[in-house]
GROMACS .gro file of C-alpha atoms in nm:
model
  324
    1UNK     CA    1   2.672  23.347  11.803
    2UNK     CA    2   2.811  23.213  12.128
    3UNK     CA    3   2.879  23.310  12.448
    4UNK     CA    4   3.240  23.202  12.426
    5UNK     CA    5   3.500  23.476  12.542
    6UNK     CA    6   3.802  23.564  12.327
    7UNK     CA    7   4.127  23.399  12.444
    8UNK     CA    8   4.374  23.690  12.600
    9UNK     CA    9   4.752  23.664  12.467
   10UNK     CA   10   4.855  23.557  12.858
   11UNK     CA   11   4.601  23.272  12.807
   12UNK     CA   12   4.771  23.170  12.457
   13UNK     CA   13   5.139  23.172  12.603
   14UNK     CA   14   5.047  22.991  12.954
   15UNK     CA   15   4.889  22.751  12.687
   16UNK     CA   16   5.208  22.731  12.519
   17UNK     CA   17   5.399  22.701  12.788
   18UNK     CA   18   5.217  22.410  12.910
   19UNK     CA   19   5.309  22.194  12.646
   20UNK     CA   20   5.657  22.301  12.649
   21UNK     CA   21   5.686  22.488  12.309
   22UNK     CA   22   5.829  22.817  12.334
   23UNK     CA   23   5.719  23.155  12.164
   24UNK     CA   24   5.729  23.207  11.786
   25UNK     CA   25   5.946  23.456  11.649
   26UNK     CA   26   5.795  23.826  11.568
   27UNK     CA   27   5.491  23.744  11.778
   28UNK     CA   28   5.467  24.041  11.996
   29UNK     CA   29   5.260  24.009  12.327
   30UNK     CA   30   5.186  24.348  12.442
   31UNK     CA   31   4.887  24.307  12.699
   32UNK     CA   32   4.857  24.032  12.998
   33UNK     CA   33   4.502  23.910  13.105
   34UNK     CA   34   4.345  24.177  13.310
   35UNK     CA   35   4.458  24.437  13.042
   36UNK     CA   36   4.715  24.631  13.206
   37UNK     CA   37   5.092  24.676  13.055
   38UNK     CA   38   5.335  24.461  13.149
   39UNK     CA   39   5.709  24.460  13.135
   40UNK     CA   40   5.846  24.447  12.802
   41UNK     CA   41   6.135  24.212  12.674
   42UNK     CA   42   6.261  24.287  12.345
   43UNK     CA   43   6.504  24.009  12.142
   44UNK     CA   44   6.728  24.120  11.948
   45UNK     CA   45   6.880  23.959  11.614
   46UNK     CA   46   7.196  24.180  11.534
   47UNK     CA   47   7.071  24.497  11.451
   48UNK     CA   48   6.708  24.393  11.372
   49UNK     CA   49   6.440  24.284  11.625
   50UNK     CA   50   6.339  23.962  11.615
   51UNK     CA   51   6.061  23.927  11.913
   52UNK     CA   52   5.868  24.105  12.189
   53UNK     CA   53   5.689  23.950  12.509
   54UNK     CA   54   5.522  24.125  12.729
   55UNK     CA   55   5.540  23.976  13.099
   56UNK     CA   56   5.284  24.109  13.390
   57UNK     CA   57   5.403  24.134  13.757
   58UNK     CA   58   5.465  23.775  13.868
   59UNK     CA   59   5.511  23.600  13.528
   60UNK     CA   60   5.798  23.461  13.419
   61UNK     CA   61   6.011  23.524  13.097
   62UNK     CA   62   5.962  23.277  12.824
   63UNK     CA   63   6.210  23.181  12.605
   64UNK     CA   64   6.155  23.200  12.188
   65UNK     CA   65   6.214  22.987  11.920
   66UNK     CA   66   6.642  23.006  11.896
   67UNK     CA   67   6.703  23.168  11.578
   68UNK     CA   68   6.961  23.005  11.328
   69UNK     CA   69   7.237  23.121  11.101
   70UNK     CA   70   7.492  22.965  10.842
   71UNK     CA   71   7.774  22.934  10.903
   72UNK     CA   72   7.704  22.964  11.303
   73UNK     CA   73   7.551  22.844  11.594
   74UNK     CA   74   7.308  22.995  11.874
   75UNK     CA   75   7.493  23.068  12.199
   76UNK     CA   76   7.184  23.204  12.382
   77UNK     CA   77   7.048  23.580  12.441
   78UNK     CA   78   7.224  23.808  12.652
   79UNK     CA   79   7.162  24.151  12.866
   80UNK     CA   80   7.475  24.313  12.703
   81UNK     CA   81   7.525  24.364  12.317
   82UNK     CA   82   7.930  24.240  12.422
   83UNK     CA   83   7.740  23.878  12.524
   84UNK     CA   84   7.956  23.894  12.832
   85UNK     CA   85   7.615  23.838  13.049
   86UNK     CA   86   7.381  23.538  12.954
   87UNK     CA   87   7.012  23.566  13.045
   88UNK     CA   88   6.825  23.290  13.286
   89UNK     CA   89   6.488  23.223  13.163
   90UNK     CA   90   6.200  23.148  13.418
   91UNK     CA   91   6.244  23.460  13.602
   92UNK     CA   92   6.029  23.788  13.672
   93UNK     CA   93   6.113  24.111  13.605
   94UNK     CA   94   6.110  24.449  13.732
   95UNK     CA   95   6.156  24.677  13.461
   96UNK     CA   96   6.157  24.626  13.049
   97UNK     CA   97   6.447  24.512  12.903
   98UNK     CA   98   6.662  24.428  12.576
   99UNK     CA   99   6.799  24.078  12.519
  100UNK     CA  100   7.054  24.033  12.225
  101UNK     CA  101   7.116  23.699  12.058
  102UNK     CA  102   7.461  23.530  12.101
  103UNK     CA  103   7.649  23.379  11.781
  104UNK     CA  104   8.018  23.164  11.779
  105UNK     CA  105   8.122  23.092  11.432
  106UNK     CA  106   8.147  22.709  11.307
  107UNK     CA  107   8.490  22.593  11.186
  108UNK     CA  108   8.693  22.360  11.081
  109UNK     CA  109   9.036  22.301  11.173
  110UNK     CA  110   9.240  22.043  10.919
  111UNK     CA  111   9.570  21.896  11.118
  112UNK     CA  112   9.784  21.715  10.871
  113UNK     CA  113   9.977  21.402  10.971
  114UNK     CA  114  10.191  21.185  10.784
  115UNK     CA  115  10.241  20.801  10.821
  116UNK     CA  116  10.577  20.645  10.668
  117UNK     CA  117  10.611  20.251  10.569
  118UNK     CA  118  10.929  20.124  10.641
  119UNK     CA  119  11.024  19.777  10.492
  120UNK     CA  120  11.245  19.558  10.762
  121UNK     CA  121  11.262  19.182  10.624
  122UNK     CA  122  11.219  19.078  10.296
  123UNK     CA  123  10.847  19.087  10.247
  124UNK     CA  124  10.711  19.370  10.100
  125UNK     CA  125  10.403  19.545  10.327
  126UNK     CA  126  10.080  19.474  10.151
  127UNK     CA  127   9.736  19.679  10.162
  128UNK     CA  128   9.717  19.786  10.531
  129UNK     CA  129   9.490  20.071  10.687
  130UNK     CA  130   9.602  20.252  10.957
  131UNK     CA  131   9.328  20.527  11.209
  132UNK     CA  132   9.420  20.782  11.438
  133UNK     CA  133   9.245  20.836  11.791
  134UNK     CA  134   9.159  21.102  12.011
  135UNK     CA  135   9.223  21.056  12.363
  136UNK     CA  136   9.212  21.286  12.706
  137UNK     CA  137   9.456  21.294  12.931
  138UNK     CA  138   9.331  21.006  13.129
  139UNK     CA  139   9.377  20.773  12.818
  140UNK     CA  140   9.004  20.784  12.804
  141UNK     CA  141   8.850  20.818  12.425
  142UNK     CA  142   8.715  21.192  12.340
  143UNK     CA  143   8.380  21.193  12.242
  144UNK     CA  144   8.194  21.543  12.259
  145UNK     CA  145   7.845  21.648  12.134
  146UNK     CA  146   7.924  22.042  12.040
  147UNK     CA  147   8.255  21.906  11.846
  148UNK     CA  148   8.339  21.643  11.527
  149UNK     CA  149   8.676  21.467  11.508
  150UNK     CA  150   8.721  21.292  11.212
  151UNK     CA  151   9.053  21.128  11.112
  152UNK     CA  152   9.148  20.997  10.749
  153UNK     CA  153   9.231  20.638  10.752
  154UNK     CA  154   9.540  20.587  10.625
  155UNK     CA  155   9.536  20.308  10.361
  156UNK     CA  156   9.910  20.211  10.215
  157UNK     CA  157  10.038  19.989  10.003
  158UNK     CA  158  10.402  19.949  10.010
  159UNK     CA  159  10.653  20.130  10.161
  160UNK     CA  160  10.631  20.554  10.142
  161UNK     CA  161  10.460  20.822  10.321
  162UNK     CA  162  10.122  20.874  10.314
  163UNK     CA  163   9.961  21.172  10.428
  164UNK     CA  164   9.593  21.225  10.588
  165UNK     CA  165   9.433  21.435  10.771
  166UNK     CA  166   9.246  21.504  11.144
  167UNK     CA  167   8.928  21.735  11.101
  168UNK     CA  168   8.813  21.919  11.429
  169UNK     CA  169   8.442  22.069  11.349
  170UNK     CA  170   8.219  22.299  11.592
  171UNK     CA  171   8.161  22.625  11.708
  172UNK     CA  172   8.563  22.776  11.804
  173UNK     CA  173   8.462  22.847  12.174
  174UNK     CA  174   8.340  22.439  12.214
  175UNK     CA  175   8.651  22.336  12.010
  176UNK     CA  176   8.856  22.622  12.257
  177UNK     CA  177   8.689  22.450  12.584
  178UNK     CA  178   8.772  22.068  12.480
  179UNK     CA  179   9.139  22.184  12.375
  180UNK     CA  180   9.126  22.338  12.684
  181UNK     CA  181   9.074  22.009  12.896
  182UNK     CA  182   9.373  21.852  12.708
  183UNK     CA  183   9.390  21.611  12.362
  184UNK     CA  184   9.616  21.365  12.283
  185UNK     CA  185   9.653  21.176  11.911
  186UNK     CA  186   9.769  20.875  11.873
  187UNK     CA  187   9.734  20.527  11.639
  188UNK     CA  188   9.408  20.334  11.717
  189UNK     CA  189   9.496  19.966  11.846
  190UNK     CA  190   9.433  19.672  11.592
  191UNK     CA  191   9.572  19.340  11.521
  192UNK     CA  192   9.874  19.394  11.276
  193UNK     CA  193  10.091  19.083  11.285
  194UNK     CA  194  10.416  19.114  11.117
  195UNK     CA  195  10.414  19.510  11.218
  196UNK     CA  196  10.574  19.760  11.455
  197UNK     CA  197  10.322  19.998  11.461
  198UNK     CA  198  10.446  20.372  11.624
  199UNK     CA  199  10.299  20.446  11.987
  200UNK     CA  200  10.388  20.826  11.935
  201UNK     CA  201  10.174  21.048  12.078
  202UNK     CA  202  10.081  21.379  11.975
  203UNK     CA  203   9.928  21.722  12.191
  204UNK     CA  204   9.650  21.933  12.083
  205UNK     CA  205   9.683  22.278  12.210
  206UNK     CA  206   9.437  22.586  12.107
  207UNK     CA  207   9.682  22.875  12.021
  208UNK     CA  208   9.474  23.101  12.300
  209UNK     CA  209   9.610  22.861  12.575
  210UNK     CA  210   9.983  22.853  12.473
  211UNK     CA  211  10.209  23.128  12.598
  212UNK     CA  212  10.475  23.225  12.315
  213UNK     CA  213  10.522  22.849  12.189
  214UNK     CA  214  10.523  22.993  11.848
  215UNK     CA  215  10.503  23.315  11.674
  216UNK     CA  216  10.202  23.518  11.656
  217UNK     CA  217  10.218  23.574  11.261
  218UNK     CA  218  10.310  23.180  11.224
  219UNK     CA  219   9.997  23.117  11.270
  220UNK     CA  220   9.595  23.182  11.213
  221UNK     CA  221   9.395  23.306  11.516
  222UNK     CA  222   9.168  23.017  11.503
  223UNK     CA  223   9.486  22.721  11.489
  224UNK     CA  224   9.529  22.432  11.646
  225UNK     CA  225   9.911  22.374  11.806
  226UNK     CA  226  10.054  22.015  11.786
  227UNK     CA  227  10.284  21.898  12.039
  228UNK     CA  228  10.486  21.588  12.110
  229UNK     CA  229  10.333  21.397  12.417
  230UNK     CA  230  10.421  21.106  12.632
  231UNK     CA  231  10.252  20.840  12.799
  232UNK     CA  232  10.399  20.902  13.220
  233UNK     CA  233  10.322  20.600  13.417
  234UNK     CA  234  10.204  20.625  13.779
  235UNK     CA  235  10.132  20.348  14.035
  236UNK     CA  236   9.746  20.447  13.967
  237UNK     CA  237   9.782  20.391  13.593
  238UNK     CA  238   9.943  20.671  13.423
  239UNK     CA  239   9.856  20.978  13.221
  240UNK     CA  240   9.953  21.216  12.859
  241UNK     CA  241  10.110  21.513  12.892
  242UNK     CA  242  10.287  21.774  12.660
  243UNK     CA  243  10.657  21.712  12.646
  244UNK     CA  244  10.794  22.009  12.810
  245UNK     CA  245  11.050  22.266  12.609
  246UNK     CA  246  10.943  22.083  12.274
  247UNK     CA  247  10.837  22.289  11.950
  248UNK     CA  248  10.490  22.327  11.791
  249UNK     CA  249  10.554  22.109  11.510
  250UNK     CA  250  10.463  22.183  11.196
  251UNK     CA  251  10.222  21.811  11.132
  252UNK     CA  252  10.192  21.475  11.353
  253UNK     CA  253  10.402  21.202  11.234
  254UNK     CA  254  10.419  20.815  11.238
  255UNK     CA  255  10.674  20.536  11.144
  256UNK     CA  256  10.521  20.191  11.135
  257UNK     CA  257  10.773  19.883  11.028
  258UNK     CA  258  10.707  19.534  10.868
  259UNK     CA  259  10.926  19.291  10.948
  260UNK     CA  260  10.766  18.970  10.773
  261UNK     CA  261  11.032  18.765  10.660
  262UNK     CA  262  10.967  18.416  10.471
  263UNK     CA  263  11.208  18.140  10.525
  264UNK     CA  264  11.552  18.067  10.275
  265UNK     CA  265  11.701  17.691  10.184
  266UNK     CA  266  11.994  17.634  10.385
  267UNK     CA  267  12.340  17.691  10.296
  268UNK     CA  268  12.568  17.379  10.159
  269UNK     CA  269  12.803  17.267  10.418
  270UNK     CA  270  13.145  17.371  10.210
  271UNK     CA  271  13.352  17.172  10.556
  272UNK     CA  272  13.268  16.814  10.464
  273UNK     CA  273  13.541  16.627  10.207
  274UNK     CA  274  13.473  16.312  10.075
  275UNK     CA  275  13.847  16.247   9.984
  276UNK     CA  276  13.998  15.978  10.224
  277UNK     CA  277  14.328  16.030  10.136
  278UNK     CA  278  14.277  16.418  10.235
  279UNK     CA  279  14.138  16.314  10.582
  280UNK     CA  280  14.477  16.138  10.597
  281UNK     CA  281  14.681  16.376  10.576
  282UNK     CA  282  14.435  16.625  10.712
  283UNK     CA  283  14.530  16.436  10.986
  284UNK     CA  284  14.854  16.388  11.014
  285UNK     CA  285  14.925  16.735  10.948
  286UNK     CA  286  14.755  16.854  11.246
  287UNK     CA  287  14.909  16.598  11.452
  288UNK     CA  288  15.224  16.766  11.294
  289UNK     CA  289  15.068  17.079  11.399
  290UNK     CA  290  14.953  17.024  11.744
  291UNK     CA  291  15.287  16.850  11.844
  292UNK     CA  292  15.136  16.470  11.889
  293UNK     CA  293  15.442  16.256  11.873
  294UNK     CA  294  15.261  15.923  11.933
  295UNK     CA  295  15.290  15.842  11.507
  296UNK     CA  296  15.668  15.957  11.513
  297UNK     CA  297  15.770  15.749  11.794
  298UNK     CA  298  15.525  15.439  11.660
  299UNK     CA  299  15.719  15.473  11.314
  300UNK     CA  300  16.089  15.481  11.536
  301UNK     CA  301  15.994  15.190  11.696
  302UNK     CA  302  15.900  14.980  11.390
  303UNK     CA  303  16.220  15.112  11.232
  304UNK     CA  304  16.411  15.028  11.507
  305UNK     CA  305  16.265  14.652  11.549
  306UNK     CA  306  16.313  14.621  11.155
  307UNK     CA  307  16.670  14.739  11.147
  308UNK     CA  308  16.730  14.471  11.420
  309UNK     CA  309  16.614  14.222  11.229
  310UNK     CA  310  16.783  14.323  10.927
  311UNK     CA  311  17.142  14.316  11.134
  312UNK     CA  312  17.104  13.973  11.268
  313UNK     CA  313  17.039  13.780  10.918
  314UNK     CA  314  17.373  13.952  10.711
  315UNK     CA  315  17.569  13.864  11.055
  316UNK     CA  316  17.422  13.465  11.063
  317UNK     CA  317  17.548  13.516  10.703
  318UNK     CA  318  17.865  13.639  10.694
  319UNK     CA  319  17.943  13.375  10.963
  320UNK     CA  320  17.738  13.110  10.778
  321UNK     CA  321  18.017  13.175  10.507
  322UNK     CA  322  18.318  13.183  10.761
  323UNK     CA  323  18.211  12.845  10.877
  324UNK     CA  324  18.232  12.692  10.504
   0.00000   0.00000   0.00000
């Protein structure tokens, strides 16, 4: 035997509390340390209960262990069964109350895109791979704790289309909030010599936020809406935005170009004639042509001079005779 006194449940959850773990589930508290009946807080689980504490004039409300579910995630215990109100922990209370756990649903949203190879010199594109990235408005990369983006990387061979696809994950109100804040898609940067890779840019929209871009049997509740963007330059920098009076398109698209050429031997020079004679008259026939008279009048001169001479000998001649 010893003279030890039994522990009292207040003792076991200020014990608890001390080293920061929180209640187990089902473990129901129902008297404080100097035996009297507190206020009661009941959690529950849908329609079942899933713990009770007991809190004494003074103490504050501890928080349980946060239940799980497939398929979902915890969003915290509320004071309405519509989870409109969320509960604060580390407060007292003044009367008993009923807390009901809060559920969002996970999902995954699949946004197709589509990447065409065009082929611009005479070198055919070899194995290339191409990644999307998801940017805020600011041009700043999205990263976000509650939400997974995961783009296919695009991996072509040749020219075609090749199709992949961006994967948003989390619970729909986290993916709601970030779509919310504005997201942009567009081609990661790489080095890609010999390529004109697309700088499109693509909006994400959740369908919530978007007043009658498309029809409300077009598309599921939980869709995302894709946009065309543009890059709007400021003297700060710039920003993306939404293309105004543009269509919710039906995928995200991309055109990237190689234009690797290699080098040809050079053409025979079909102008150069090795025939003298041909540059002769080549010649003189566009002397002919352009009207240069210095040949003709060289040629009447010589005549000329020649005739002369030929005149003066039969003359001498014809006298040379006379004189016999």
């Amino acid at each position: 035997m010893t003279d030890e006194k039994p522990i009292t449940a207040r003792q076991c959850i200020k014990a608890i509390a001390e080293v920061g773990l929180a209640l187990m589930p089902q473990m129901v508290f129902a008297e404080d340390i100097s035996g009297n009946i507190g206020k009661t807080v009941t959690f529950m689980n849908g329609n079942a209960t899933y713990a009770k504490e007991v809190v004494s004039d003074g103490m504050l409300v501890l928080e349980p262990v946060e239940p799980t579910q497939d398929g979902y995630t915890f969003t915290g215990w509320y004071t309405d069964e519509a989870l409109t109100q969320k509960f604060e922990f580390g407060r007292t209370l003044s009367e008993s109350i009923t807390l009901y756990a809060g559920w969002d649903e996970l999902i995954t949203v699949n946004l197709p895109f589509t990447t065409t190879v065009k082929q611009a010199g005479n070198v055919a594109p070899g194995e290339t791979t191409f990644n999307l990235q998801v940017l805020g408005s600011d041009g700043d990369k999205l990263s976000s704790v509650e939400v997974e983006v995961e783009a296919t990387p695009v991996k072509i061979n040749g020219e075609g289309e090749y199709d992949g696809t961006l994967k948003i994950r989390g619970a729909s109100e986290d993916i709601a909030n970030m779509l919310r804040d504005k997201v942009f898609v567009k081609q990661a940067d790489g080095n890609y010599p010999d390529w004109t890779v697309d700088d499109a840019v693509w909006g994400l929209a959740w369908k919530e936020g978007i007043v009658a871009m498309a029809a409300d049997d077009a598309v599921a509740d939980n869709s995302v809406l894709i946009f065309p963007a543009e890059y709007v330059k400021t003297e700060d920098g710039g920003y993306y935005e939404m293309v105004e009076g543009k269509d919710a398109a039906e995928k995200m698209s991309f055109i990237n170009i190689y234009t690797k050429s290699e080098g040809s031997p050079a053409e025979p020079d079909d102008t150069t004639d090795e025939d003298p004679d041909n540059d002769s008259n080549a010649y003189a026939e566009d002397s002919t042509k352009t009207g240069d008279d210095t040949n003709i009048a060289l040629w009447l001169t010589l005549m000329l001079i020649a005739g002369t001479g030929i005149t003066g000998t039969t003359i001498y001649a014809r006298r040379k005779r006379t004189n016999e």
